PDB file of C-alpha atoms in Angstrom:
ATOM      1  CA  MET A   1      95.983  76.994  70.228  1.00  0.00           C
ATOM      2  CA  ALA A   2      97.310  73.507  70.918  1.00  0.00           C
ATOM      3  CA  GLU A   3      99.678  74.861  73.568  1.00  0.00           C
ATOM      4  CA  HIS A   4      96.792  76.697  75.228  1.00  0.00           C
ATOM      5  CA  THR A   5      94.713  73.509  75.246  1.00  0.00           C
ATOM      6  CA  TYR A   6      97.568  71.495  76.780  1.00  0.00           C
ATOM      7  CA  THR A   7      98.145  74.149  79.454  1.00  0.00           C
ATOM      8  CA  GLN A   8      94.472  74.100  80.385  1.00  0.00           C
ATOM      9  CA  PHE A   9      94.501  70.289  80.497  1.00  0.00           C
ATOM     10  CA  SER A  10      97.523  70.295  82.818  1.00  0.00           C
ATOM     11  CA  THR A  11      95.770  72.794  85.074  1.00  0.00           C
ATOM     12  CA  ASP A  12      92.587  70.729  85.141  1.00  0.00           C
ATOM     13  CA  LEU A  13      94.493  67.527  85.877  1.00  0.00           C
ATOM     14  CA  GLU A  14      96.429  69.128  88.715  1.00  0.00           C
ATOM     15  CA  LEU A  15      93.184  70.476  90.161  1.00  0.00           C
ATOM     16  CA  VAL A  16      91.762  66.937  90.289  1.00  0.00           C
ATOM     17  CA  ARG A  17      94.933  65.626  91.906  1.00  0.00           C
ATOM     18  CA  SER A  18      95.259  68.404  94.499  1.00  0.00           C
ATOM     19  CA  SER A  19      91.541  68.348  95.334  1.00  0.00           C
ATOM     20  CA  PHE A  20      91.687  64.621  96.030  1.00  0.00           C
ATOM     21  CA  LEU A  21      94.696  65.073  98.302  1.00  0.00           C
ATOM     22  CA  ARG A  22      92.887  67.874 100.127  1.00  0.00           C
ATOM     23  CA  MET A  23      89.854  65.625 100.568  1.00  0.00           C
ATOM     24  CA  GLY A  24      92.159  62.938 101.945  1.00  0.00           C
ATOM     25  CA  GLY A  25      93.515  65.422 104.450  1.00  0.00           C
ATOM     26  CA  VAL A  26      90.005  66.189 105.714  1.00  0.00           C
ATOM     27  CA  VAL A  27      89.261  62.466 106.063  1.00  0.00           C
ATOM     28  CA  GLU A  28      92.514  62.015 108.013  1.00  0.00           C
ATOM     29  CA  THR A  29      91.327  64.721 110.400  1.00  0.00           C
ATOM     30  CA  MET A  30      87.958  62.987 110.765  1.00  0.00           C
ATOM     31  CA  ILE A  31      89.539  59.649 111.672  1.00  0.00           C
ATOM     32  CA  ASN A  32      91.951  61.206 114.141  1.00  0.00           C
ATOM     33  CA  THR A  33      89.199  63.316 115.740  1.00  0.00           C
ATOM     34  CA  ALA A  34      86.866  60.315 116.039  1.00  0.00           C
ATOM     35  CA  ALA A  35      89.653  58.298 117.701  1.00  0.00           C
ATOM     36  CA  LEU A  36      90.274  61.115 120.191  1.00  0.00           C
ATOM     37  CA  ALA A  37      86.558  61.354 120.965  1.00  0.00           C
ATOM     38  CA  LEU A  38      86.480  57.608 121.630  1.00  0.00           C
ATOM     39  CA  ALA A  39      89.459  57.841 123.976  1.00  0.00           C
ATOM     40  CA  ASP A  40      88.462  60.991 125.870  1.00  0.00           C
ATOM     41  CA  GLY A  41      84.683  61.037 125.683  1.00  0.00           C
ATOM     42  CA  ASP A  42      84.800  64.606 124.354  1.00  0.00           C
ATOM     43  CA  LEU A  43      81.442  64.947 122.586  1.00  0.00           C
ATOM     44  CA  ALA A  44      82.431  68.301 121.087  1.00  0.00           C
ATOM     45  CA  LEU A  45      84.862  66.314 118.913  1.00  0.00           C
ATOM     46  CA  VAL A  46      81.959  64.196 117.695  1.00  0.00           C
ATOM     47  CA  GLU A  47      80.308  67.323 116.294  1.00  0.00           C
ATOM     48  CA  LYS A  48      83.521  68.241 114.476  1.00  0.00           C
ATOM     49  CA  VAL A  49      83.513  64.840 112.775  1.00  0.00           C
ATOM     50  CA  ARG A  50      79.912  65.326 111.650  1.00  0.00           C
ATOM     51  CA  THR A  51      80.751  68.748 110.210  1.00  0.00           C
ATOM     52  CA  HIS A  52      83.717  67.354 108.296  1.00  0.00           C
ATOM     53  CA  GLU A  53      81.549  64.532 106.963  1.00  0.00           C
ATOM     54  CA  LYS A  54      79.327  67.024 105.135  1.00  0.00           C
ATOM     55  CA  GLU A  55      82.431  68.721 103.745  1.00  0.00           C
ATOM     56  CA  VAL A  56      83.813  65.411 102.439  1.00  0.00           C
ATOM     57  CA  ASN A  57      80.511  64.540 100.765  1.00  0.00           C
ATOM     58  CA  GLN A  58      80.507  67.888  98.971  1.00  0.00           C
ATOM     59  CA  MET A  59      84.115  67.478  97.887  1.00  0.00           C
ATOM     60  CA  GLU A  60      83.344  64.045  96.434  1.00  0.00           C
ATOM     61  CA  VAL A  61      80.588  65.486  94.256  1.00  0.00           C
ATOM     62  CA  GLU A  62      82.711  68.418  93.075  1.00  0.00           C
ATOM     63  CA  ILE A  63      85.756  66.307  92.197  1.00  0.00           C
ATOM     64  CA  ASP A  64      83.615  63.745  90.401  1.00  0.00           C
ATOM     65  CA  GLU A  65      82.003  66.492  88.331  1.00  0.00           C
ATOM     66  CA  HIS A  66      85.398  67.935  87.475  1.00  0.00           C
ATOM     67  CA  ILE A  67      86.682  64.537  86.346  1.00  0.00           C
ATOM     68  CA  SER A  68      83.681  64.182  84.034  1.00  0.00           C
ATOM     69  CA  HIS A  69      84.403  67.650  82.644  1.00  0.00           C
ATOM     70  CA  VAL A  70      88.076  66.835  81.970  1.00  0.00           C
ATOM     71  CA  LEU A  71      87.219  63.537  80.270  1.00  0.00           C
ATOM     72  CA  ALA A  72      84.643  65.177  78.024  1.00  0.00           C
ATOM     73  CA  ARG A  73      86.734  68.221  77.153  1.00  0.00           C
ATOM     74  CA  HIS A  74      90.219  66.783  76.696  1.00  0.00           C
ATOM     75  CA  GLN A  75      89.807  63.042  76.000  1.00  0.00           C
ATOM     76  CA  PRO A  76      93.103  62.144  77.732  1.00  0.00           C
ATOM     77  CA  ALA A  77      95.094  58.995  77.010  1.00  0.00           C
ATOM     78  CA  ALA A  78      97.741  56.813  78.680  1.00  0.00           C
ATOM     79  CA  ILE A  79      98.785  57.724  82.221  1.00  0.00           C
ATOM     80  CA  ASP A  80      96.639  60.868  82.294  1.00  0.00           C
ATOM     81  CA  LEU A  81      93.563  58.760  81.630  1.00  0.00           C
ATOM     82  CA  ARG A  82      94.648  56.296  84.305  1.00  0.00           C
ATOM     83  CA  MET A  83      95.043  59.192  86.742  1.00  0.00           C
ATOM     84  CA  LEU A  84      91.452  60.299  86.190  1.00  0.00           C
ATOM     85  CA  LEU A  85      90.053  56.769  86.314  1.00  0.00           C
ATOM     86  CA  ALA A  86      92.039  55.949  89.446  1.00  0.00           C
ATOM     87  CA  VAL A  87      90.918  59.083  91.277  1.00  0.00           C
ATOM     88  CA  SER A  88      87.325  58.461  90.202  1.00  0.00           C
ATOM     89  CA  LYS A  89      87.429  55.028  91.862  1.00  0.00           C
ATOM     90  CA  MET A  90      89.416  56.226  94.879  1.00  0.00           C
ATOM     91  CA  LEU A  91      86.866  58.957  95.541  1.00  0.00           C
ATOM     92  CA  THR A  92      84.307  56.355  96.573  1.00  0.00           C
ATOM     93  CA  ASP A  93      86.713  54.658  98.980  1.00  0.00           C
ATOM     94  CA  MET A  94      87.807  57.985 100.447  1.00  0.00           C
ATOM     95  CA  GLU A  95      84.215  59.102 101.009  1.00  0.00           C
ATOM     96  CA  ARG A  96      83.457  55.789 102.686  1.00  0.00           C
ATOM     97  CA  CYS A  97      86.446  56.245 104.978  1.00  0.00           C
ATOM     98  CA  GLY A  98      84.756  59.464 106.078  1.00  0.00           C
ATOM     99  CA  ASP A  99      81.471  57.607 106.543  1.00  0.00           C
ATOM    100  CA  GLU A 100      83.161  55.026 108.781  1.00  0.00           C
ATOM    101  CA  ALA A 101      84.775  57.792 110.852  1.00  0.00           C
ATOM    102  CA  GLY A 102      81.299  59.274 111.206  1.00  0.00           C
ATOM    103  CA  LYS A 103      79.996  55.926 112.476  1.00  0.00           C
ATOM    104  CA  VAL A 104      82.772  55.797 115.068  1.00  0.00           C
ATOM    105  CA  ALA A 105      81.813  59.276 116.247  1.00  0.00           C
ATOM    106  CA  SER A 106      78.072  58.495 116.384  1.00  0.00           C
ATOM    107  CA  VAL A 107      78.502  55.282 118.380  1.00  0.00           C
ATOM    108  CA  THR A 108      81.001  57.024 120.656  1.00  0.00           C
ATOM    109  CA  ARG A 109      78.329  59.605 121.456  1.00  0.00           C
ATOM    110  CA  ARG A 110      75.860  56.832 122.316  1.00  0.00           C
ATOM    111  CA  ILE A 111      78.384  55.090 124.570  1.00  0.00           C
ATOM    112  CA  TYR A 112      79.350  58.172 126.573  1.00  0.00           C
ATOM    113  CA  GLU A 113      75.876  59.640 126.796  1.00  0.00           C
ATOM    114  CA  GLY A 114      74.856  56.316 128.307  1.00  0.00           C
ATOM    115  CA  GLY A 115      77.505  56.702 131.001  1.00  0.00           C
ATOM    116  CA  SER A 116      79.672  53.817 129.747  1.00  0.00           C
ATOM    117  CA  ARG A 117      83.231  54.867 130.431  1.00  0.00           C
ATOM    118  CA  GLU A 118      84.905  51.633 131.498  1.00  0.00           C
ATOM    119  CA  MET A 119      84.954  49.728 128.197  1.00  0.00           C
ATOM    120  CA  PRO A 120      88.314  48.265 127.104  1.00  0.00           C
ATOM    121  CA  LEU A 121      89.651  50.538 124.374  1.00  0.00           C
ATOM    122  CA  ILE A 122      93.370  49.786 124.055  1.00  0.00           C
ATOM    123  CA  GLU A 123      93.094  47.462 121.051  1.00  0.00           C
ATOM    124  CA  LEU A 124      90.894  49.915 119.205  1.00  0.00           C
ATOM    125  CA  HIS A 125      93.334  52.748 119.858  1.00  0.00           C
ATOM    126  CA  HIS A 126      96.053  50.741 118.155  1.00  0.00           C
ATOM    127  CA  MET A 127      93.787  49.787 115.260  1.00  0.00           C
ATOM    128  CA  ALA A 128      92.754  53.392 114.720  1.00  0.00           C
ATOM    129  CA  SER A 129      96.389  54.486 114.702  1.00  0.00           C
ATOM    130  CA  ASP A 130      97.260  51.794 112.172  1.00  0.00           C
ATOM    131  CA  VAL A 131      94.486  52.587 109.698  1.00  0.00           C
ATOM    132  CA  LEU A 132      95.168  56.321 109.966  1.00  0.00           C
ATOM    133  CA  ASP A 133      98.806  55.647 109.102  1.00  0.00           C
ATOM    134  CA  MET A 134      97.717  53.416 106.206  1.00  0.00           C
ATOM    135  CA  LEU A 135      95.614  56.241 104.807  1.00  0.00           C
ATOM    136  CA  ARG A 136      98.467  58.721 105.143  1.00  0.00           C
ATOM    137  CA  GLN A 137     100.827  56.287 103.447  1.00  0.00           C
ATOM    138  CA  THR A 138      98.360  55.778 100.597  1.00  0.00           C
ATOM    139  CA  LEU A 139      97.985  59.514 100.031  1.00  0.00           C
ATOM    140  CA  ASP A 140     101.760  59.931 100.070  1.00  0.00           C
ATOM    141  CA  ALA A 141     102.151  57.081  97.571  1.00  0.00           C
ATOM    142  CA  PHE A 142      99.554  58.735  95.339  1.00  0.00           C
ATOM    143  CA  ALA A 143     101.229  62.138  95.569  1.00  0.00           C
ATOM    144  CA  ARG A 144     104.657  60.693  94.707  1.00  0.00           C
ATOM    145  CA  LEU A 145     103.408  57.948  92.342  1.00  0.00           C
ATOM    146  CA  ASP A 146     105.194  55.414  94.524  1.00  0.00           C
ATOM    147  CA  ALA A 147     103.769  51.975  93.735  1.00  0.00           C
ATOM    148  CA  VAL A 148     106.124  50.174  96.120  1.00  0.00           C
ATOM    149  CA  GLN A 149     104.884  52.240  99.051  1.00  0.00           C
ATOM    150  CA  ALA A 150     101.316  51.544  97.948  1.00  0.00           C
ATOM    151  CA  ALA A 151     102.049  47.808  98.017  1.00  0.00           C
ATOM    152  CA  GLU A 152     103.192  48.166 101.629  1.00  0.00           C
ATOM    153  CA  VAL A 153      99.701  49.427 102.478  1.00  0.00           C
ATOM    154  CA  VAL A 154      98.180  46.364 100.815  1.00  0.00           C
ATOM    155  CA  ARG A 155     100.310  44.134 103.035  1.00  0.00           C
ATOM    156  CA  ARG A 156      99.532  46.138 106.191  1.00  0.00           C
ATOM    157  CA  ASP A 157      95.818  45.472 105.770  1.00  0.00           C
ATOM    158  CA  LYS A 158      96.440  41.858 106.814  1.00  0.00           C
ATOM    159  CA  ALA A 159      97.731  43.035 110.208  1.00  0.00           C
ATOM    160  CA  VAL A 160      94.662  45.242 110.709  1.00  0.00           C
ATOM    161  CA  ASP A 161      92.417  42.270 109.906  1.00  0.00           C
ATOM    162  CA  ARG A 162      94.188  40.300 112.637  1.00  0.00           C
ATOM    163  CA  GLU A 163      93.701  43.175 115.095  1.00  0.00           C
ATOM    164  CA  TRP A 164      89.993  43.290 114.268  1.00  0.00           C
ATOM    165  CA  LYS A 165      89.605  39.579 114.987  1.00  0.00           C
ATOM    166  CA  ALA A 166      91.555  39.910 118.239  1.00  0.00           C
ATOM    167  CA  ALA A 167      89.369  42.845 119.326  1.00  0.00           C
ATOM    168  CA  LEU A 168      86.251  40.840 118.495  1.00  0.00           C
ATOM    169  CA  ARG A 169      87.428  37.895 120.594  1.00  0.00           C
ATOM    170  CA  HIS A 170      88.278  40.234 123.467  1.00  0.00           C
ATOM    171  CA  LEU A 171      84.861  41.890 123.425  1.00  0.00           C
ATOM    172  CA  ILE A 172      83.018  38.578 123.196  1.00  0.00           C
ATOM    173  CA  THR A 173      84.944  37.385 126.263  1.00  0.00           C
ATOM    174  CA  TYR A 174      84.010  40.628 128.020  1.00  0.00           C
ATOM    175  CA  MET A 175      80.315  39.978 127.320  1.00  0.00           C
ATOM    176  CA  ILE A 176      80.494  36.384 128.521  1.00  0.00           C
ATOM    177  CA  GLU A 177      82.188  37.377 131.774  1.00  0.00           C
ATOM    178  CA  ASP A 178      79.706  40.171 132.496  1.00  0.00           C
ATOM    179  CA  PRO A 179      76.387  39.970 130.587  1.00  0.00           C
ATOM    180  CA  ARG A 180      75.452  43.448 131.817  1.00  0.00           C
ATOM    181  CA  THR A 181      77.997  44.860 129.356  1.00  0.00           C
ATOM    182  CA  ILE A 182      76.491  43.221 126.257  1.00  0.00           C
ATOM    183  CA  SER A 183      74.888  46.383 124.907  1.00  0.00           C
ATOM    184  CA  ARG A 184      78.049  48.437 125.385  1.00  0.00           C
ATOM    185  CA  ALA A 185      80.270  45.707 123.980  1.00  0.00           C
ATOM    186  CA  ILE A 186      78.122  45.481 120.854  1.00  0.00           C
ATOM    187  CA  ASP A 187      78.640  49.215 120.353  1.00  0.00           C
ATOM    188  CA  MET A 188      82.379  48.659 120.624  1.00  0.00           C
ATOM    189  CA  ILE A 189      82.170  45.882 118.039  1.00  0.00           C
ATOM    190  CA  PHE A 190      80.483  48.318 115.652  1.00  0.00           C
ATOM    191  CA  ILE A 191      83.327  50.771 116.219  1.00  0.00           C
ATOM    192  CA  ALA A 192      85.998  48.116 115.707  1.00  0.00           C
ATOM    193  CA  ARG A 193      84.325  47.026 112.475  1.00  0.00           C
ATOM    194  CA  ALA A 194      84.190  50.618 111.213  1.00  0.00           C
ATOM    195  CA  ILE A 195      87.905  51.071 111.913  1.00  0.00           C
ATOM    196  CA  GLU A 196      88.716  47.814 110.120  1.00  0.00           C
ATOM    197  CA  ARG A 197      86.695  48.961 107.114  1.00  0.00           C
ATOM    198  CA  ILE A 198      88.759  52.151 106.908  1.00  0.00           C
ATOM    199  CA  GLY A 199      91.799  49.897 106.525  1.00  0.00           C
ATOM    200  CA  ASP A 200      90.032  48.017 103.720  1.00  0.00           C
ATOM    201  CA  HIS A 201      89.296  51.259 101.884  1.00  0.00           C
ATOM    202  CA  ALA A 202      92.903  52.435 102.312  1.00  0.00           C
ATOM    203  CA  LYS A 203      94.039  49.129 100.803  1.00  0.00           C
ATOM    204  CA  ASN A 204      91.638  49.557  97.870  1.00  0.00           C
ATOM    205  CA  MET A 205      93.057  53.003  97.165  1.00  0.00           C
ATOM    206  CA  ALA A 206      96.613  51.694  97.407  1.00  0.00           C
ATOM    207  CA  GLU A 207      95.766  49.085  94.776  1.00  0.00           C
ATOM    208  CA  ARG A 208      94.539  51.910  92.555  1.00  0.00           C
ATOM    209  CA  VAL A 209      97.871  53.697  92.971  1.00  0.00           C
ATOM    210  CA  ILE A 210      99.624  50.583  91.630  1.00  0.00           C
ATOM    211  CA  TYR A 211      97.224  50.630  88.686  1.00  0.00           C
ATOM    212  CA  LEU A 212      97.928  54.315  88.133  1.00  0.00           C
ATOM    213  CA  VAL A 213     101.692  53.827  88.042  1.00  0.00           C
ATOM    214  CA  HIS A 214     101.960  50.519  86.163  1.00  0.00           C
ATOM    215  CA  GLY A 215      98.558  49.967  84.575  1.00  0.00           C
ATOM    216  CA  ALA A 216      98.240  46.681  86.495  1.00  0.00           C
ATOM    217  CA  ASP A 217      94.961  45.719  88.156  1.00  0.00           C
ATOM    218  CA  VAL A 218      95.984  43.898  91.353  1.00  0.00           C
ATOM    219  CA  ARG A 219      92.558  43.680  92.960  1.00  0.00           C
ATOM    220  CA  HIS A 220      91.737  40.251  94.403  1.00  0.00           C
ATOM    221  CA  LYS A 221      95.174  38.927  93.405  1.00  0.00           C
ATOM    222  CA  GLY A 222      96.881  38.817  96.782  1.00  0.00           C
ATOM    223  CA  VAL A 223      99.710  40.671  98.470  1.00  0.00           C
ATOM    224  CA  LYS A 224     102.568  38.973  96.629  1.00  0.00           C
ATOM    225  CA  THR A 225     101.122  39.842  93.230  1.00  0.00           C
ATOM    226  CA  ALA A 226     100.585  43.446  94.321  1.00  0.00           C
ATOM    227  CA  GLU A 227     104.190  43.706  95.493  1.00  0.00           C
ATOM    228  CA  ARG A 228     105.541  42.149  92.303  1.00  0.00           C
ATOM    229  CA  GLU A 229     103.503  44.460  90.074  1.00  0.00           C
ATOM    230  CA  ALA A 230     104.522  47.448  92.196  1.00  0.00           C
ATOM    231  CA  ARG A 231     108.176  46.612  91.552  1.00  0.00           C
ATOM    232  CA  GLY A 232     107.453  46.231  87.845  1.00  0.00           C
ATOM    233  CA  GLU A 233     108.490  42.585  87.820  1.00  0.00           C
ATOM    234  CA  PRO A 234     107.027  40.245  85.153  1.00  0.00           C
ATOM    235  CA  ASP A 235     104.342  37.710  85.982  1.00  0.00           C
ATOM    236  CA  GLU A 236     105.739  34.177  86.455  1.00  0.00           C
ATOM    237  CA  ASP A 237     102.943  32.555  84.436  1.00  0.00           C
ATOM    238  CA  GLU A 238     103.535  34.964  81.558  1.00  0.00           C
ATOM    239  CA  LEU A 239     107.240  34.088  81.567  1.00  0.00           C
ATOM    240  CA  LYS A 240     106.425  30.375  81.384  1.00  0.00           C
ATOM    241  CA  ILE A 241     104.045  30.895  78.468  1.00  0.00           C
ATOM    242  CA  LYS A 242     106.601  32.997  76.583  1.00  0.00           C
ATOM    243  CA  SER A 243     109.303  30.403  77.117  1.00  0.00           C
ATOM    244  CA  ILE A 244     107.028  27.645  75.799  1.00  0.00           C
ATOM    245  CA  LEU A 245     106.062  29.699  72.744  1.00  0.00           C
ATOM    246  CA  SER A 246     109.710  30.435  72.021  1.00  0.00           C
ATOM    247  CA  GLY A 247     110.556  26.733  72.130  1.00  0.00           C
ATOM    248  CA  GLN A 248     112.440  26.860  75.434  1.00  0.00           C
ATOM    249  CA  ARG A 249     111.732  24.528  78.311  1.00  0.00           C
ATOM    250  CA  PRO A 250     110.483  26.475  81.361  1.00  0.00           C
ATOM    251  CA  VAL A 251     112.751  26.375  84.382  1.00  0.00           C
ATOM    252  CA  PRO A 252     111.121  24.175  87.063  1.00  0.00           C
ATOM    253  CA  GLU A 253     110.210  25.872  90.305  1.00  0.00           C
ATOM    254  CA  ASP A 254     112.395  25.076  93.313  1.00  0.00           C
ATOM    255  CA  ASP A 255     110.193  23.273  95.816  1.00  0.00           C
ATOM    256  CA  GLY A 256     112.903  23.273  98.437  1.00  0.00           C
ATOM    257  CA  SER A 257     113.618  19.519  98.235  1.00  0.00           C
ATOM    258  CA  GLU A 258     117.095  18.020  97.978  1.00  0.00           C
ATOM    259  CA  GLU A 259     116.181  15.473  95.300  1.00  0.00           C
ATOM    260  CA  GLU A 260     118.178  15.888  92.084  1.00  0.00           C
ATOM    261  CA  ALA A 261     116.360  16.209  88.781  1.00  0.00           C
ATOM    262  CA  VAL A 262     116.368  13.039  86.638  1.00  0.00           C
ATOM    263  CA  PRO A 263     117.764  13.737  83.163  1.00  0.00           C
ATOM    264  CA  ASP A 264     115.572  13.065  80.137  1.00  0.00           C
ATOM    265  CA  SER A 265     116.089   9.683  78.515  1.00  0.00           C
ATOM    266  CA  LYS A 266     117.152   9.696  74.892  1.00  0.00           C
TER     267      LYS A 266
END
């Protein structure tokens, strides 16, 4: 009986995991399709994004329901519980990635139906490529339980933030130089912001992968902390506290100066 229960639990857990990865694959397709529609003005691609958006919304509901079922039926512990909790949180970010791709597609339709085909797009192409790669890297890190790879995604979000700011400056300059383009440029700003938000959601999911693997919550703690936790290295503050409690003097941090330490007077 116990073996049967464990087998069913393993099956249920794998279903949650595989369903989330499949949902991620659909969202990847949405982002890539929206980027192609923006580049080519192919409005048929916009409709494909909208269709996928409904599919992603349905998948979110189904996976969430299945997670609730597994928690109620099996009461998992340790890493299995972390898996379910992590996926439950990541579902929201993944669904919002799909929402942002849908926004890109909708604004793209408005731009091209208005006959605006000369807007500068090169920076946004690069941004879209970067966030799509971040999402793929996050899904791969989740599939392989690779916290170090997840930490790389957390660091890459900084570069996307810089691209977003550069795109914003570029579009503002475009509006100043030719006020007739203000309406179109504002649409492009909405698209750039949506792409940047996809990067934020990919980063959030990557942080959840680190939590899944090591049980460490690295949200709001910075890139260096995320990378250290991903490598399984101890926290510096914790080491100092332990050394004090054990009666040892903590080793002073090297501030890079050449001044020699003055010995304690007896």
